[in-house]
Short mmCIF file of C-alpha atoms in Angstrom, two decimals:
data_model
loop_
_atom_site.label_atom_id
_atom_site.label_comp_id
_atom_site.label_asym_id
_atom_site.label_seq_id
_atom_site.Cartn_x
_atom_site.Cartn_y
_atom_site.Cartn_z
CA MET O 858 -85.09 12.89 117.48
CA PRO O 859 -85.77 11.24 120.89
CA THR O 860 -89.40 10.91 121.89
CA LYS O 861 -90.82 11.93 125.26
CA THR O 862 -91.39 9.12 127.73
CA SER O 863 -95.08 8.61 128.43
CA GLY O 864 -96.48 8.92 131.95
CA LEU O 865 -97.19 5.18 132.11
CA ALA O 866 -93.68 4.37 130.92
CA ARG O 867 -92.19 6.66 133.58
CA VAL O 868 -94.21 4.90 136.28
CA ARG O 869 -93.00 1.50 135.02
CA ILE O 870 -89.40 2.72 135.01
CA LEU O 871 -89.78 4.01 138.58
CA HIS O 872 -91.21 0.69 139.72
CA LEU O 873 -88.35 -1.24 138.08
CA LEU O 874 -85.83 1.11 139.67
CA LEU O 875 -87.47 0.68 143.06
CA ILE O 876 -87.28 -3.11 142.76
CA LEU O 877 -83.59 -2.84 141.85
CA ILE O 878 -82.87 -0.57 144.81
CA PHE O 879 -84.69 -2.93 147.19
CA THR O 880 -82.66 -5.85 145.87
CA VAL O 881 -79.35 -4.01 146.25
CA SER O 882 -80.25 -2.74 149.71
CA LEU O 883 -81.16 -6.24 150.88
CA GLN O 884 -77.80 -7.53 149.71
CA ALA O 885 -75.80 -4.64 151.17
CA GLN O 886 -77.57 -4.10 154.49
CA LYS O 887 -75.80 -5.79 157.37
CA ILE O 888 -78.20 -7.42 159.79
CA THR O 889 -76.22 -8.00 162.97
CA PRO O 890 -77.46 -10.70 165.36
CA PHE O 891 -76.81 -8.85 168.62
CA SER O 892 -76.63 -11.35 171.49
CA SER O 893 -77.93 -8.72 173.91
CA TRP O 894 -81.42 -9.16 172.42
CA THR O 895 -83.09 -12.45 173.27
CA SER O 896 -84.94 -14.47 170.65
CA ASN O 897 -88.20 -13.81 172.48
CA GLU O 898 -87.60 -10.04 172.47
CA LEU O 899 -86.84 -10.06 168.76
CA LYS O 900 -89.95 -12.14 168.15
CA ASP O 901 -92.09 -9.75 170.20
CA ALA O 902 -90.78 -6.75 168.22
CA ASN O 903 -91.49 -8.39 164.86
CA THR O 904 -95.26 -7.79 164.97
CA GLY O 905 -95.52 -7.36 161.20
CA LYS O 906 -93.82 -10.66 160.35
CA TYR O 907 -96.93 -12.52 159.17
CA ILE O 908 -98.77 -9.58 157.58
CA LYS O 909 -99.11 -10.51 153.92
CA GLU O 910 -99.74 -6.92 152.77
CA LEU O 911 -96.30 -5.78 153.93
CA SER O 912 -93.04 -6.06 152.03
CA PHE O 913 -89.91 -7.33 153.76
CA GLN O 914 -88.62 -3.79 154.31
CA GLU O 915 -91.99 -2.57 155.64
CA LYS O 916 -91.98 -5.44 158.14
CA LYS O 917 -88.44 -4.50 159.18
CA ILE O 918 -89.49 -0.89 159.73
CA ILE O 919 -92.06 -2.00 162.32
CA PHE O 920 -89.45 -4.33 163.84
CA TYR O 921 -86.82 -1.58 164.30
CA VAL O 922 -89.31 0.97 165.61
CA ASN O 923 -90.55 -1.58 168.14
CA LEU O 924 -87.02 -2.36 169.32
CA ALA O 925 -86.38 1.35 169.88
CA ARG O 926 -89.64 1.57 171.84
CA MET O 927 -89.07 -1.61 173.87
CA ASP O 928 -85.58 -0.74 175.09
CA GLY O 929 -84.19 2.55 173.84
CA LYS O 930 -80.85 2.21 175.61
CA ARG O 931 -80.14 -1.20 174.11
CA PHE O 932 -81.29 -0.05 170.66
CA ALA O 933 -78.85 2.88 170.89
CA GLU O 934 -76.01 0.55 171.91
CA THR O 935 -76.67 -2.01 169.19
CA TYR O 936 -78.56 -1.27 165.97
CA LEU O 937 -78.18 2.52 166.11
CA LYS O 938 -74.47 2.48 167.02
CA ASP O 939 -73.70 -0.20 164.42
CA TYR O 940 -75.54 1.65 161.65
CA VAL O 941 -74.06 5.07 162.44
CA GLU O 942 -70.53 3.65 162.45
CA ASP O 943 -71.03 1.66 159.23
CA GLU O 944 -72.58 4.60 157.38
CA ARG O 945 -70.28 7.20 158.99
CA ILE O 946 -73.20 9.32 160.09
CA PRO O 947 -72.02 12.57 161.76
CA LYS O 948 -72.44 12.43 165.54
CA ASN O 949 -73.90 15.91 165.66
CA LYS O 950 -76.21 17.42 168.26
CA TYR O 951 -79.24 15.64 166.81
CA TYR O 952 -77.55 12.25 167.07
CA ARG O 953 -76.33 13.01 170.59
CA SER O 954 -79.78 14.14 171.70
CA LEU O 955 -81.28 10.94 170.25
CA VAL O 956 -78.86 8.79 172.26
CA LYS O 957 -79.74 10.78 175.38
CA THR O 958 -83.46 10.37 174.70
CA LEU O 959 -83.14 6.62 174.13
CA ASN O 960 -80.99 6.16 177.24
CA GLU O 961 -83.55 7.92 179.43
CA GLN O 962 -86.68 6.49 177.80
CA PRO O 963 -88.85 4.02 179.76
CA PRO O 964 -90.17 0.93 177.93
CA LEU O 965 -92.97 1.88 175.53
CA PRO O 966 -95.80 -0.27 174.16
CA ILE O 967 -94.96 -2.12 170.95
CA LEU O 968 -96.84 -1.19 167.78
CA HIS O 969 -99.17 -3.58 165.97
CA PHE O 970 -100.25 -3.51 162.33
CA GLU O 971 -103.71 -2.23 161.47
CA GLU O 972 -105.03 -2.59 157.93
CA ASP O 973 -106.90 0.72 157.77
CA LEU O 974 -103.76 2.63 158.82
CA TYR O 975 -101.75 0.71 156.24
CA LYS O 976 -104.18 1.48 153.42
CA GLU O 977 -104.16 5.19 154.29
CA ALA O 978 -100.35 5.23 154.46
CA GLU O 979 -100.12 3.36 151.15
CA LYS O 980 -102.54 5.75 149.47
CA HIS O 981 -100.57 8.77 150.64
CA ALA O 982 -97.19 7.30 149.63
CA LYS O 983 -98.56 6.49 146.17
CA GLU O 984 -100.02 9.98 145.72
CA MET O 985 -96.82 11.71 146.80
CA GLY O 986 -94.83 9.42 144.54
CA LYS O 987 -96.92 10.16 141.45
CA THR O 988 -97.08 13.93 142.04
CA GLY O 989 -93.47 14.26 143.20
CA LYS O 990 -94.60 16.18 146.29
CA LYS O 991 -93.75 16.04 150.00
CA GLY O 992 -95.79 16.64 153.13
CA HIS O 993 -99.13 15.68 154.60
CA ARG O 994 -101.53 17.25 152.10
CA SER O 995 -103.11 14.84 149.64
CA ALA O 996 -102.92 15.09 145.86
CA GLY O 997 -106.46 16.46 146.05
CA HIS O 998 -105.27 19.19 148.47
CA LYS O 999 -106.90 17.67 151.54
CA SER O 1000 -105.13 18.53 154.79
CA PHE O 1001 -104.02 15.82 157.20
CA GLU O 1002 -106.96 16.66 159.45
CA GLU O 1003 -109.38 16.24 156.55
CA ARG O 1004 -107.74 12.98 155.49
CA MET O 1005 -108.06 11.59 159.01
CA GLU O 1006 -111.77 12.33 159.49
CA LYS O 1007 -112.82 8.76 158.72
CA HIS O 1008 -110.30 7.33 161.20
CA ARG O 1009 -110.95 9.58 164.20
CA GLU O 1010 -113.96 7.57 165.35
CA ARG O 1011 -111.70 4.53 165.78
CA TYR O 1012 -108.45 5.87 167.25
CA SER O 1013 -107.82 8.13 170.24
CA LYS O 1014 -104.91 9.79 168.46
CA LEU O 1015 -103.43 9.86 164.93
CA LYS O 1016 -100.10 11.10 163.61
CA GLU O 1017 -98.22 10.80 160.33
CA VAL O 1018 -94.54 10.95 159.48
CA ASN O 1019 -92.98 10.68 156.04
CA GLN O 1020 -89.46 9.92 154.84
CA TYR O 1021 -87.96 10.48 151.39
CA GLY O 1022 -85.00 8.92 149.63
CA TYR O 1023 -84.10 5.80 151.60
CA PRO O 1024 -85.27 2.35 150.41
CA ASP O 1025 -84.19 0.20 153.38
CA ALA O 1026 -85.83 -0.09 156.77
CA LEU O 1027 -82.94 0.71 159.12
CA SER O 1028 -81.92 3.82 157.15
CA ILE O 1029 -85.53 5.05 157.18
CA VAL O 1030 -86.00 4.49 160.91
CA VAL O 1031 -82.63 5.97 161.93
CA ASP O 1032 -83.16 9.02 159.72
CA LEU O 1033 -86.52 9.74 161.35
CA LEU O 1034 -85.21 9.12 164.86
CA ILE O 1035 -82.20 11.40 164.44
CA ASP O 1036 -84.53 13.97 162.83
CA ASP O 1037 -81.59 16.03 161.63
CA ASP O 1038 -82.12 19.78 161.17
CA LYS O 1039 -85.61 19.73 162.70
CA GLU O 1040 -85.52 21.60 165.99
CA SER O 1041 -89.01 20.36 166.87
CA LEU O 1042 -87.89 16.70 166.59
CA ILE O 1043 -91.51 15.97 165.67
CA GLN O 1044 -90.75 12.78 163.75
CA ARG O 1045 -88.67 11.31 166.57
CA LYS O 1046 -91.25 12.29 169.15
CA THR O 1047 -93.99 10.65 167.10
CA LEU O 1048 -92.21 7.31 166.73
CA LEU O 1049 -91.34 7.30 170.44
CA ASN O 1050 -94.71 8.52 171.71
CA GLU O 1051 -96.11 6.28 174.45
CA ASP O 1052 -99.70 7.00 173.37
CA PHE O 1053 -99.44 5.05 170.11
CA ARG O 1054 -100.40 1.39 169.82
CA TYR O 1055 -100.95 0.76 166.10
CA ILE O 1056 -99.11 1.42 162.84
CA GLY O 1057 -99.47 1.30 159.09
CA VAL O 1058 -96.42 1.87 156.89
CA ALA O 1059 -95.87 1.83 153.13
CA ILE O 1060 -92.80 2.32 150.93
CA ARG O 1061 -93.57 3.40 147.38
CA ALA O 1062 -91.81 4.88 144.34
CA HIS O 1063 -91.40 8.66 144.14
CA LYS O 1064 -90.63 10.50 140.93
CA GLU O 1065 -88.43 13.13 142.59
CA TYR O 1066 -86.82 11.21 145.48
CA THR O 1067 -86.98 7.72 143.87
CA VAL O 1068 -88.70 6.34 146.96
CA ASN O 1069 -90.85 7.62 149.84
CA THR O 1070 -92.26 6.06 152.98
CA SER O 1071 -95.41 7.03 154.84
CA PHE O 1072 -96.08 6.04 158.46
CA LEU O 1073 -99.49 6.41 160.09
CA LEU O 1074 -99.68 5.77 163.82
CA GLY O 1075 -102.83 5.33 165.85
CA GLY O 1076 -103.55 5.53 169.58
CA ALA O 1077 -105.78 3.27 171.62
CA LEU O 1078 -108.94 1.99 169.96
CA LEU O 1079 -111.93 3.99 171.13
CA SER O 1080 -114.02 0.82 171.24
CA ASP O 1081 -111.72 -0.70 173.88
#
C-alpha cells in the first residue's frame, strides 16, 4: 500500500519541480535583441543585474517592468507584441486597453531594488506557497496594512501585486500588465504608477499553482 508523502518531502519535490520549470523556461523563452532599444537604455532598465539576492528571472522581472515604465509605446511595439504573437495571447479588450495605456503613457521613473521590500516579498511568496493560498493576507492572518506597518515609516507609498502559475519573467510581467478579467486593472496600474521608485520581487514554489511571485513596490523614501 502506498505511503503518504511527508510535508518535508512535498516541499522538496516542489523545489525540484520549480528548478526544472525554471530550466525549461530559460531554454524556451525567446529573448529578442530589439535594435530599437539602445544598449544604454537596456543597461539603465536592468537595475537588478548585480543584486546577488535575486535569481535570473527575478532580475528579468525588474528589467521588463522598467522597460514598460521607461517607454511604454516602444515596449508595446517590441517585447509585448513579440510575446503576444509567440504565445498566441487573445487580443481582447484588456490587451487592447493595455496597448492604448502604454502608447499614451509618459516616461516613468525606473524602479530600483531595495532589500527590505525584497525580504517582505520573499516572505509572503514563501508563506503563500506553503499554505497554497492566494492574496495579500499572511499565513498568520495579518492584513496587508498590518504587514506593512514596519515599512510605512520609510516609504511614502506601498503596494503589493501577486502572480500565480508562471515561472518566467516576461510571462509574469505581461500577465500582470494585461490584467485580464480584472475591471479595476489594479495590478497594471500599480506596475505603471509614477509614484513608485523601489521594488522587491520574489518567485517561490506554490503547492497549488506550482509557482507564485510577489511584488512589493515602494514610493519615495521619507528620509529624502
